[in-house]
Coordinates of C-alpha atoms and ligand atoms in Angstrom, one line a residue:
M1 CA 14.5 -17.0 17.7
P2 CA 17.1 -14.3 17.1
H3 CA 17.3 -11.5 19.7
A4 CA 15.6 -8.2 18.8
M5 CA 17.9 -5.7 17.2
E6 CA 18.3 -2.4 19.0
K7 CA 18.0 0.7 16.9
P8 CA 21.5 0.7 15.5
A9 CA 23.8 3.7 15.7
D10 CA 25.2 2.7 12.3
F11 CA 22.8 1.2 9.9
H12 CA 25.5 0.2 7.4
H13 CA 27.2 -1.9 10.1
A14 CA 23.9 -3.4 11.2
A15 CA 23.1 -4.2 7.5
S16 CA 26.5 -6.0 7.1
L17 CA 25.5 -8.3 10.0
L18 CA 22.0 -9.2 8.8
R19 CA 21.2 -12.7 7.7
F20 CA 18.0 -13.0 5.6
E21 CA 15.4 -15.7 5.8
T22 CA 14.5 -16.4 2.2
R23 CA 12.1 -19.4 2.3
A24 CA 8.4 -19.4 2.1
F25 CA 6.4 -19.8 5.4
I26 CA 3.7 -22.4 5.1
N27 CA 1.8 -24.1 7.9
G28 CA 4.1 -22.7 10.5
Q29 CA 7.4 -23.7 8.9
Y30 CA 10.0 -22.1 6.7
V31 CA 10.2 -24.3 3.5
D32 CA 12.0 -24.2 0.2
A33 CA 10.0 -24.1 -3.0
I34 CA 9.0 -27.6 -4.0
S35 CA 10.8 -27.0 -7.3
G36 CA 13.9 -25.9 -5.4
E37 CA 13.9 -22.8 -7.6
T38 CA 14.9 -19.3 -6.4
F39 CA 15.0 -15.8 -7.8
E40 CA 17.2 -12.9 -6.9
T41 CA 16.4 -9.8 -4.9
S42 CA 18.7 -6.9 -4.9
N43 CA 19.3 -3.6 -3.2
P44 CA 18.0 -0.7 -5.3
A45 CA 20.5 1.7 -3.8
T46 CA 23.5 -0.3 -5.0
G47 CA 22.1 -2.6 -7.7
K48 CA 23.8 -5.4 -5.8
H49 CA 22.6 -8.8 -4.9
L50 CA 20.9 -9.2 -1.5
A51 CA 19.5 -12.7 -1.5
H52 CA 18.1 -15.7 -3.4
V53 CA 14.4 -16.1 -2.5
S54 CA 12.3 -19.2 -2.8
S55 CA 10.3 -19.1 -6.0
G56 CA 6.9 -20.4 -5.0
Q57 CA 4.7 -21.8 -7.8
A58 CA 1.3 -23.4 -8.1
P59 CA 2.2 -26.5 -6.0
D60 CA 3.6 -24.3 -3.2
V61 CA 0.5 -22.2 -3.3
D62 CA -1.6 -25.3 -3.2
C63 CA 0.2 -26.5 0.0
A64 CA -0.4 -23.1 1.6
V65 CA -4.1 -23.2 0.6
Q66 CA -4.5 -26.7 2.0
A67 CA -2.9 -25.8 5.3
A68 CA -5.0 -22.6 5.5
R69 CA -8.2 -24.5 4.7
Q70 CA -7.5 -27.2 7.2
V71 CA -6.9 -24.9 10.1
F72 CA -9.9 -22.8 9.1
D73 CA -12.1 -25.9 9.1
K74 CA -10.7 -27.0 12.5
A75 CA -11.8 -23.6 13.8
S76 CA -8.8 -23.3 16.1
W77 CA -8.5 -19.7 14.9
S78 CA -11.8 -19.0 13.1
G79 CA -13.7 -20.3 16.1
M80 CA -11.5 -18.9 18.8
P81 CA -13.4 -16.5 21.1
P82 CA -12.8 -13.0 19.6
R83 CA -11.2 -11.7 22.8
E84 CA -8.6 -14.5 22.7
R85 CA -7.8 -13.7 19.0
K86 CA -7.5 -10.1 19.9
K87 CA -4.9 -10.9 22.6
I88 CA -2.8 -12.9 20.2
L89 CA -3.0 -10.2 17.5
L90 CA -1.9 -7.6 20.1
R91 CA 1.0 -9.8 21.0
F92 CA 1.9 -10.0 17.3
A93 CA 1.9 -6.2 17.2
E94 CA 4.2 -6.1 20.2
L95 CA 6.6 -8.5 18.6
I96 CA 6.7 -6.5 15.4
E97 CA 7.4 -3.4 17.5
K98 CA 10.2 -5.2 19.3
H99 CA 11.8 -6.2 16.0
S100 CA 11.0 -3.0 14.2
A101 CA 14.6 -1.9 13.8
E102 CA 15.5 -5.1 12.0
L103 CA 12.3 -5.1 9.9
A104 CA 12.8 -1.5 8.9
L105 CA 16.4 -2.2 7.9
I106 CA 15.3 -5.2 5.8
E107 CA 12.6 -3.0 4.2
T108 CA 15.1 -0.2 3.3
L109 CA 17.7 -2.6 1.9
D110 CA 15.2 -4.5 -0.2
C111 CA 13.1 -1.6 -1.3
G112 CA 15.4 1.4 -1.5
K113 CA 13.3 3.7 0.7
P114 CA 14.9 6.0 3.3
I115 CA 15.5 4.4 6.7
R116 CA 13.9 7.5 8.1
D117 CA 10.6 6.4 6.4
S118 CA 10.8 2.7 7.2
M119 CA 11.6 3.5 10.8
G120 CA 9.3 6.5 11.1
V121 CA 6.4 5.6 8.9
D122 CA 6.2 2.0 7.5
L123 CA 6.9 0.1 10.8
P124 CA 5.0 2.3 13.2
D125 CA 2.0 2.6 10.8
A126 CA 2.0 -1.2 10.2
I127 CA 2.0 -1.8 14.0
E128 CA -0.8 0.7 14.7
T129 CA -2.8 -0.8 11.8
L130 CA -2.5 -4.2 13.4
R131 CA -3.4 -2.9 16.8
W132 CA -6.4 -1.0 15.5
H133 CA -7.9 -4.0 13.8
A134 CA -7.0 -6.3 16.7
E135 CA -8.9 -4.0 19.0
A136 CA -11.9 -4.2 16.7
T137 CA -12.0 -8.0 16.9
D138 CA -14.4 -8.0 19.9
K139 CA -16.2 -4.9 19.1
I140 CA -18.0 -5.6 15.8
Y141 CA -21.7 -6.5 16.3
D142 CA -24.0 -8.6 14.2
Q143 CA -27.5 -7.4 13.4
I144 CA -31.1 -8.4 14.0
S145 CA -33.5 -7.2 11.4
P146 CA -37.1 -5.9 12.0
A147 CA -39.3 -9.0 11.9
P148 CA -42.6 -10.2 13.4
R149 CA -42.6 -11.0 17.1
D150 CA -42.6 -14.7 16.6
V151 CA -39.5 -14.6 14.3
V152 CA -35.9 -14.0 15.2
S153 CA -34.2 -12.6 12.1
M154 CA -30.4 -12.5 12.5
I155 CA -27.8 -11.2 10.1
V156 CA -24.5 -12.7 11.2
R157 CA -21.0 -12.0 10.0
E158 CA -18.8 -14.9 9.3
P159 CA -15.2 -15.1 8.1
I160 CA -14.9 -15.7 4.4
G161 CA -12.3 -18.4 4.8
V162 CA -9.0 -18.6 2.9
V163 CA -7.8 -15.1 1.9
G164 CA -5.1 -14.5 -0.7
A165 CA -3.3 -11.1 -0.3
V166 CA -1.2 -10.0 -3.3
I167 CA 1.1 -7.1 -2.3
P168 CA 3.1 -4.4 -4.2
W169 CA 6.7 -3.4 -3.6
N170 CA 6.3 0.2 -2.5
F171 CA 5.1 -0.5 1.1
P172 CA 5.6 -4.2 1.5
L173 CA 4.9 -4.6 5.2
F174 CA 2.5 -1.7 5.6
M175 CA 0.3 -2.7 2.6
A176 CA 0.4 -6.3 3.9
A177 CA -0.7 -5.1 7.4
W178 CA -3.7 -3.3 5.8
K179 CA -4.8 -6.7 4.6
F180 CA -3.7 -9.3 7.2
A181 CA -4.8 -7.2 10.2
P182 CA -8.5 -7.2 9.4
A183 CA -8.4 -10.6 7.7
L184 CA -6.9 -12.2 10.8
A185 CA -9.2 -10.3 13.2
G186 CA -12.1 -11.8 11.4
G187 CA -10.9 -15.3 11.9
N188 CA -9.6 -16.0 8.4
S189 CA -6.5 -17.8 7.2
I190 CA -4.3 -15.9 4.9
I191 CA -1.7 -16.5 2.2
L192 CA 0.4 -13.4 1.4
K193 CA 2.3 -13.1 -1.8
P194 CA 4.9 -10.3 -1.6
A195 CA 6.1 -8.6 -4.8
E196 CA 9.2 -10.3 -6.1
Q197 CA 11.4 -7.2 -5.6
T198 CA 10.5 -7.1 -1.8
S199 CA 9.8 -10.4 -0.2
L200 CA 12.3 -10.3 2.7
S201 CA 10.4 -8.3 5.3
L202 CA 7.2 -10.3 5.1
I203 CA 9.1 -13.6 5.2
R204 CA 10.8 -12.4 8.3
L205 CA 7.5 -11.2 9.8
A206 CA 5.9 -14.6 9.4
S207 CA 7.8 -16.3 12.2
L208 CA 6.7 -13.5 14.6
A209 CA 3.1 -14.4 13.8
S210 CA 3.8 -17.9 15.0
E211 CA 5.7 -16.7 18.0
A212 CA 2.7 -14.6 19.0
G213 CA 0.5 -17.7 19.0
I214 CA -1.2 -17.6 15.7
P215 CA -1.9 -21.3 14.9
D216 CA 0.1 -23.0 12.1
G217 CA -1.5 -22.6 8.7
V218 CA -3.3 -19.3 9.5
F219 CA -0.5 -17.0 8.4
N220 CA 1.4 -18.1 5.3
V221 CA 3.8 -16.2 3.0
V222 CA 4.5 -17.6 -0.4
S223 CA 7.2 -15.6 -2.2
G224 CA 7.3 -16.0 -6.0
M225 CA 6.6 -14.4 -9.3
G226 CA 3.3 -12.8 -10.2
P227 CA 2.5 -14.9 -13.3
T228 CA 3.2 -18.1 -11.3
A229 CA 2.5 -17.7 -7.6
G230 CA 0.2 -14.7 -8.0
R231 CA -1.8 -16.4 -10.7
A232 CA -2.0 -19.6 -8.7
I233 CA -3.6 -17.7 -5.8
G234 CA -6.0 -16.0 -8.2
M235 CA -7.0 -19.3 -9.9
H236 CA -7.1 -21.5 -6.8
A237 CA -10.6 -23.0 -6.1
G238 CA -9.7 -23.1 -2.4
V239 CA -9.2 -19.4 -2.1
D240 CA -12.3 -17.5 -1.1
C241 CA -11.1 -13.9 -1.5
V242 CA -8.2 -12.1 -3.0
S243 CA -7.3 -8.7 -1.8
F244 CA -4.9 -7.1 -4.2
T245 CA -2.9 -3.9 -4.2
G246 CA -0.9 -3.0 -7.3
S247 CA -1.3 -1.9 -10.9
G248 CA -4.6 -1.7 -12.7
E249 CA -3.2 -4.0 -15.4
V250 CA -2.6 -6.9 -12.9
G251 CA -5.8 -6.0 -11.0
R252 CA -7.8 -6.8 -14.1
Y253 CA -6.1 -10.2 -14.3
F254 CA -7.6 -11.0 -10.9
L255 CA -11.1 -10.3 -12.1
K256 CA -10.4 -12.7 -14.9
Y257 CA -8.9 -15.3 -12.6
A258 CA -12.1 -15.1 -10.5
A259 CA -14.3 -15.5 -13.5
D260 CA -12.3 -18.4 -14.8
S261 CA -12.2 -20.3 -11.4
N262 CA -14.6 -20.1 -8.5
M263 CA -16.0 -16.5 -8.6
K264 CA -13.9 -15.7 -5.5
R265 CA -14.4 -12.3 -4.1
I266 CA -11.9 -9.8 -5.5
V267 CA -10.9 -6.5 -3.9
L268 CA -8.6 -4.2 -5.9
E269 CA -6.6 -1.2 -4.8
C270 CA -5.0 0.2 -7.9
G271 CA -3.1 3.2 -9.0
G272 CA -3.8 6.9 -9.2
K273 CA -3.0 10.2 -10.8
S274 CA -4.1 12.3 -7.9
P275 CA -4.8 16.0 -8.4
V276 CA -3.8 18.7 -5.9
I277 CA -5.8 21.8 -6.2
V278 CA -4.7 25.2 -4.9
L279 CA -7.4 27.9 -5.0
N280 CA -6.5 31.6 -5.3
D281 CA -7.8 32.4 -1.8
V282 CA -4.7 30.8 -0.2
V283 CA -2.6 33.6 1.2
D284 CA 0.0 31.6 3.2
F285 CA 1.5 28.9 1.1
R286 CA 3.3 27.1 3.9
H287 CA 0.9 24.2 4.4
A288 CA 0.3 23.8 0.7
I289 CA 4.0 23.7 0.0
E290 CA 4.6 21.2 2.7
G291 CA 1.7 19.0 1.5
I292 CA 2.5 19.2 -2.2
T293 CA 6.2 18.4 -1.6
T294 CA 5.4 15.4 0.7
G295 CA 2.7 14.3 -1.6
I296 CA 5.0 13.8 -4.6
L297 CA 8.4 13.1 -3.0
F298 CA 7.5 10.8 -0.1
C299 CA 8.5 7.2 -1.0
Q300 CA 10.3 8.6 -4.1
G301 CA 6.8 9.2 -5.6
E302 CA 6.3 5.4 -5.7
N303 CA 3.0 6.0 -3.9
C304 CA -0.4 5.2 -5.2
S305 CA -1.9 8.3 -3.7
A306 CA 1.0 10.6 -4.8
G307 CA -0.2 14.1 -5.6
S308 CA 1.2 14.1 -9.1
R309 CA -0.9 16.7 -10.8
L310 CA -0.7 20.2 -9.2
L311 CA -3.6 22.3 -10.4
V312 CA -3.0 25.9 -9.3
H313 CA -5.0 29.1 -10.0
E314 CA -3.2 31.0 -12.7
S315 CA -2.9 34.1 -10.6
V316 CA -0.8 32.4 -7.9
K317 CA 1.2 29.9 -9.9
D318 CA 4.5 31.8 -10.2
Q319 CA 4.8 32.5 -6.5
L320 CA 3.8 28.9 -5.6
L321 CA 6.3 27.4 -8.1
S322 CA 9.1 29.5 -6.8
E323 CA 8.5 28.4 -3.2
L324 CA 8.0 24.8 -4.3
K325 CA 11.5 24.7 -5.9
T326 CA 13.0 25.9 -2.6
A327 CA 11.1 23.2 -0.7
F328 CA 12.3 20.5 -3.1
Q329 CA 15.9 21.4 -2.2
A330 CA 15.2 20.4 1.4
W331 CA 14.5 16.7 0.3
P332 CA 18.0 15.3 -0.2
V333 CA 18.3 12.3 -2.5
G334 CA 20.8 9.7 -1.6
D335 CA 21.9 6.7 0.5
P336 CA 18.7 5.3 2.0
L337 CA 20.6 4.2 5.1
A338 CA 21.7 7.8 5.9
S339 CA 19.3 9.4 8.4
S340 CA 19.2 12.7 6.5
T341 CA 18.0 11.1 3.2
R342 CA 14.4 11.8 2.3
V343 CA 14.3 10.5 -1.3
G344 CA 15.8 7.0 -1.7
A345 CA 16.3 4.8 -4.8
L346 CA 13.6 3.7 -7.2
I347 CA 12.8 0.1 -7.0
E348 CA 14.7 -1.3 -10.0
K349 CA 16.5 -0.6 -13.2
E350 CA 13.4 -1.0 -15.4
H351 CA 11.4 1.3 -13.3
L352 CA 14.1 4.0 -13.4
A353 CA 14.1 3.7 -17.2
K354 CA 10.3 4.1 -17.2
V355 CA 10.5 7.2 -15.0
M356 CA 13.3 8.7 -17.2
S357 CA 11.2 7.9 -20.3
Y358 CA 8.3 9.9 -18.9
I359 CA 10.7 12.8 -18.2
K360 CA 11.8 12.6 -21.8
S361 CA 8.2 12.5 -23.0
G362 CA 7.3 15.6 -20.9
K363 CA 10.0 17.6 -22.7
Q364 CA 9.0 16.2 -26.1
D365 CA 5.4 17.1 -25.6
G366 CA 6.3 20.7 -24.8
A367 CA 6.1 20.9 -21.0
T368 CA 8.7 23.1 -19.4
L369 CA 11.2 21.3 -17.2
A370 CA 11.3 23.6 -14.2
Y371 CA 13.3 21.6 -11.7
G372 CA 15.5 18.4 -11.7
G373 CA 15.0 15.8 -14.4
Q374 CA 18.3 14.0 -14.1
R375 CA 19.4 10.5 -13.0
L376 CA 21.7 10.8 -10.0
Y377 CA 24.6 8.8 -8.6
A378 CA 24.7 6.4 -11.6
E379 CA 28.2 5.4 -10.4
S380 CA 26.7 3.9 -7.2
G381 CA 24.9 1.3 -9.2
G382 CA 21.7 2.6 -7.6
Y383 CA 18.5 3.9 -9.3
F384 CA 18.3 7.5 -8.1
V385 CA 16.4 10.2 -9.8
E386 CA 16.2 13.9 -9.0
P387 CA 12.9 15.3 -7.8
T388 CA 11.4 16.8 -10.9
I389 CA 8.8 19.5 -11.7
F390 CA 7.2 20.1 -15.1
D391 CA 5.5 23.5 -15.7
N392 CA 3.0 24.4 -18.4
V393 CA 1.6 20.9 -18.6
K394 CA -1.6 20.1 -20.4
N395 CA -3.9 17.5 -19.0
T396 CA -3.7 15.7 -22.4
M397 CA 0.0 15.1 -22.1
K398 CA 1.3 11.6 -21.2
I399 CA 2.9 12.9 -18.0
A400 CA -0.5 14.2 -16.9
R401 CA -2.4 11.0 -17.7
D402 CA -0.2 8.1 -16.8
E403 CA 0.8 7.1 -13.3
I404 CA 4.6 7.7 -13.4
F405 CA 5.2 6.3 -9.9
G406 CA 8.3 8.5 -9.4
P407 CA 9.1 12.0 -8.0
V408 CA 7.7 13.8 -11.0
L409 CA 5.2 16.6 -10.5
S410 CA 3.2 18.1 -13.4
V411 CA 2.0 21.7 -12.9
L412 CA -1.2 22.9 -14.6
T413 CA -3.2 26.1 -14.2
F414 CA -6.9 26.9 -14.1
K415 CA -8.9 30.1 -14.4
D416 CA -11.8 29.2 -12.0
T417 CA -12.8 26.5 -9.6
Q418 CA -15.2 24.9 -12.1
E419 CA -12.3 24.4 -14.5
A420 CA -10.1 23.0 -11.7
I421 CA -12.8 20.4 -10.9
Q422 CA -13.1 19.5 -14.6
I423 CA -9.4 19.0 -15.0
A424 CA -9.1 17.1 -11.7
N425 CA -11.8 14.6 -12.8
D426 CA -10.5 14.2 -16.3
T427 CA -8.6 11.0 -15.6
A428 CA -9.3 7.3 -15.6
Y429 CA -8.2 7.2 -12.0
G430 CA -10.0 8.2 -8.8
L431 CA -7.9 7.3 -5.8
A432 CA -7.3 10.6 -3.9
A433 CA -7.1 14.4 -4.2
S434 CA -5.9 17.3 -2.1
L435 CA -7.4 20.7 -1.9
Y436 CA -5.9 23.9 -0.4
T437 CA -8.3 26.8 0.4
N438 CA -9.2 29.1 3.2
D439 CA -12.9 29.2 2.0
L440 CA -15.0 26.7 4.1
N441 CA -17.7 26.7 1.4
A442 CA -15.3 25.9 -1.4
A443 CA -13.7 23.2 0.7
H444 CA -17.0 21.4 1.1
R445 CA -18.2 22.0 -2.4
V446 CA -15.1 21.0 -4.2
A447 CA -14.4 18.0 -2.0
R448 CA -17.9 16.7 -2.9
S449 CA -17.3 17.3 -6.7
L450 CA -14.1 15.3 -6.9
R451 CA -14.6 11.7 -8.1
V452 CA -12.1 10.1 -5.8
G453 CA -12.1 7.9 -2.8
T454 CA -10.2 10.2 -0.4
V455 CA -10.0 14.0 -0.3
S456 CA -7.6 15.7 2.0
V457 CA -8.1 19.4 2.7
N458 CA -5.2 21.8 3.6
C459 CA -2.9 18.8 4.0
Y460 CA -1.6 15.7 2.2
S461 CA -3.2 12.7 4.0
E462 CA -4.9 9.4 3.6
G463 CA -6.4 9.8 7.0
D464 CA -5.6 7.5 9.9
F465 CA -6.3 3.8 10.5
A466 CA -10.0 4.5 11.2
V467 CA -10.6 6.0 7.7
P468 CA -11.6 3.7 4.8
F469 CA -9.2 3.9 1.8
G470 CA -10.0 2.9 -1.8
G471 CA -10.5 4.3 -5.2
Y472 CA -13.3 5.4 -7.5
K473 CA -13.2 4.5 -11.2
E474 CA -10.1 2.5 -12.2
S475 CA -8.4 3.0 -8.9
G476 CA -10.4 0.5 -7.0
F477 CA -12.8 -2.3 -7.0
G478 CA -14.9 -4.3 -4.6
G479 CA -14.1 -2.9 -1.2
K480 CA -11.9 -0.7 0.9
D481 CA -8.8 -1.1 3.1
K482 CA -8.6 0.5 6.5
G483 CA -11.3 1.4 8.9
L484 CA -14.2 -1.0 9.8
A485 CA -14.9 -1.1 6.1
A486 CA -11.8 -3.3 5.7
H487 CA -13.5 -6.0 7.8
D488 CA -16.3 -6.3 5.2
Q489 CA -13.7 -7.6 2.7
Y490 CA -13.0 -10.6 4.8
T491 CA -16.4 -11.4 6.1
Q492 CA -19.7 -12.6 4.5
S493 CA -23.1 -12.0 6.0
K494 CA -25.5 -14.8 6.6
S495 CA -29.2 -14.3 7.2
I496 CA -30.8 -16.7 9.7
W497 CA -34.6 -16.6 10.0
I498 CA -36.0 -18.5 12.9
Q499 CA -39.7 -19.1 13.3
L500 CA -40.6 -19.4 16.9
R501 CA -43.2 -22.2 17.7
Ligands
LIG1 P1 2.0 -4.9 -9.9 O1 3.0 -5.1 -10.9 O2 0.6 -4.8 -10.3 O3 2.2 -6.0 -8.8 C1 1.5 -6.2 -7.7 C2 1.5 -7.6 -7.3 O4 0.8 -8.5 -8.3 C3 2.9 -8.2 -7.1 O5 2.9 -9.1 -6.0 C4 3.1 -8.9 -8.4 O6 4.1 -10.0 -8.4 C5 1.7 -9.5 -8.7 N1 1.5 -9.9 -10.1 C6 2.2 -9.4 -11.2 N2 1.7 -10.0 -12.3 C7 0.8 -10.9 -11.9 C8 0.0 -11.8 -12.6 N3 0.1 -12.0 -13.9 N4 -0.9 -12.6 -11.9 C9 -1.0 -12.4 -10.6 N5 -0.2 -11.6 -9.8 C10 0.7 -10.8 -10.5 O7 2.2 -3.6 -9.0 P2 3.6 -3.0 -8.4 O8 4.5 -2.6 -9.6 O9 4.2 -4.0 -7.4 O10 3.1 -1.8 -7.5 C11 2.9 -0.6 -8.1 C12 1.4 -0.3 -8.4 O11 0.7 -0.6 -7.2 C13 1.1 1.1 -8.8 O12 0.2 1.1 -9.9 C14 0.5 1.7 -7.6 O13 -0.4 2.7 -7.8 C15 -0.2 0.5 -7.0 N6 -0.5 0.7 -5.6 C16 -1.8 1.0 -5.2 C17 -2.1 1.2 -3.8 C18 -3.5 1.4 -3.4 O14 -3.8 1.3 -2.2 N7 -4.4 1.8 -4.3 C19 -1.1 1.2 -2.9 C20 0.2 0.9 -3.3 C21 0.5 0.7 -4.7 P3 5.5 -9.6 -9.1 O15 6.3 -9.2 -8.0 O16 6.0 -10.9 -9.7 O17 5.3 -8.6 -10.2
LIG2 MG1 14.8 -5.9 -3.6

């Protein structure tokens, strides 16, 4: 086991010394893909090759499912006393913390996000997520239903079995932790499929699960392509549940896979086009400006709950927009390994092209480009784009309807609160919304009127680990991540009716 890396003074130097593990982790071992095939992962900030990663396919997924099933049936993890499982999961969290500088560096290299975020957000939040769910392991009670005196009617929670977790590239470790923490706490075995762009951190993490004492076969990582490895997880008859985070398009595939195979449980966390509403009673814009800026620029806007539609009362728009432009200047775009960088590189060339094509469509559709709009540092080989604001956007325009997944903000105006609610809800998505107001009544009323899974008021937030997260409408399906609600994804309830004689 390599020694834990200290927080390096120079991340470039530390990066040059890194050696990546690139094989799948199945049944407690790193293994090549059975086919021997690999695919390439690169650094979005340079466009350069990072590593060749094992390209897992259906036979590799099958090996992982078999290992996961065997250990589940043996009950060495699923049947372990909850308090023991908790201790092991807390040890796992401690090991991740010990190795967090290395994991954060891998994340930034593979994903293009600022090191400031992977060190300051992704890693600490993943660790705290794991701790929170670990702590819940021995605190979740079963139920006894009202029944006649000579009957004991129990409703017991049992682990669902073998869980597939299919992960996106924007928060590889953090999104994975949302899933593996409650799944493991409940006693399940898990097979994680990272996105092909960003497999390295999860592959590295897997050996820490073993080191913590999680039995072989309980925690597996199969890297590979969506249509092969991802599909194989979705179609496998030995998988009991798939928890997916990613696009709606692929989310729908999983519903089909379940229908075409064993009716496995499917939970989907999909995209969003989240509105940010600023009412005209806001006198001090400081919090709004901070929240709006973070909401669209954090993680380069590659964030499912990015606040990408700013709905502002027409009477305060000009002032807000002028302050917003100043705030955007304080988010430097650049080298993700520089500690001052707040906006890193987009994930890949194709995605950069997609974001640029949305910027073009905004101009063509008659919106006013108020800030940014250019590709940056093309000579670096990286996929950087300027934070961008479009003014005079109509909610019918493509830039207001599609999830751009980049640092592109659309500004729309409204005349009264009713109109703001109507525009906010006029979307196929329903993941999140933010609202800025000083009026307590408006805060409650508007929050209740928004058809979304999470509303943050006077801030940009998804709430902490204790708060369930998931979307309404096409943003989610079947369950929630985070909070105790997450445990429901990975457990099933059994009713036991005992007639006393
Ligand atoms: P994606 O293209 O849907 O991919 C997500 C995962 O599905 C990846 O592991 C991918 O593998 C896999 N996949 C792709 N095609 C598949 C197929 N035919 N069968 C089975 N699996 C397949 O999403 P993404 O581009 O990685 O992530 C961006 C999206 O995620 C955005 O829409 C964003 O809003 C959403 N997101 C949602 C949340 C939330 O909590 N609601 C959080 C973060 C992100 P490959 O790597 O091979 O494509
Ligand atoms: Mg990569």
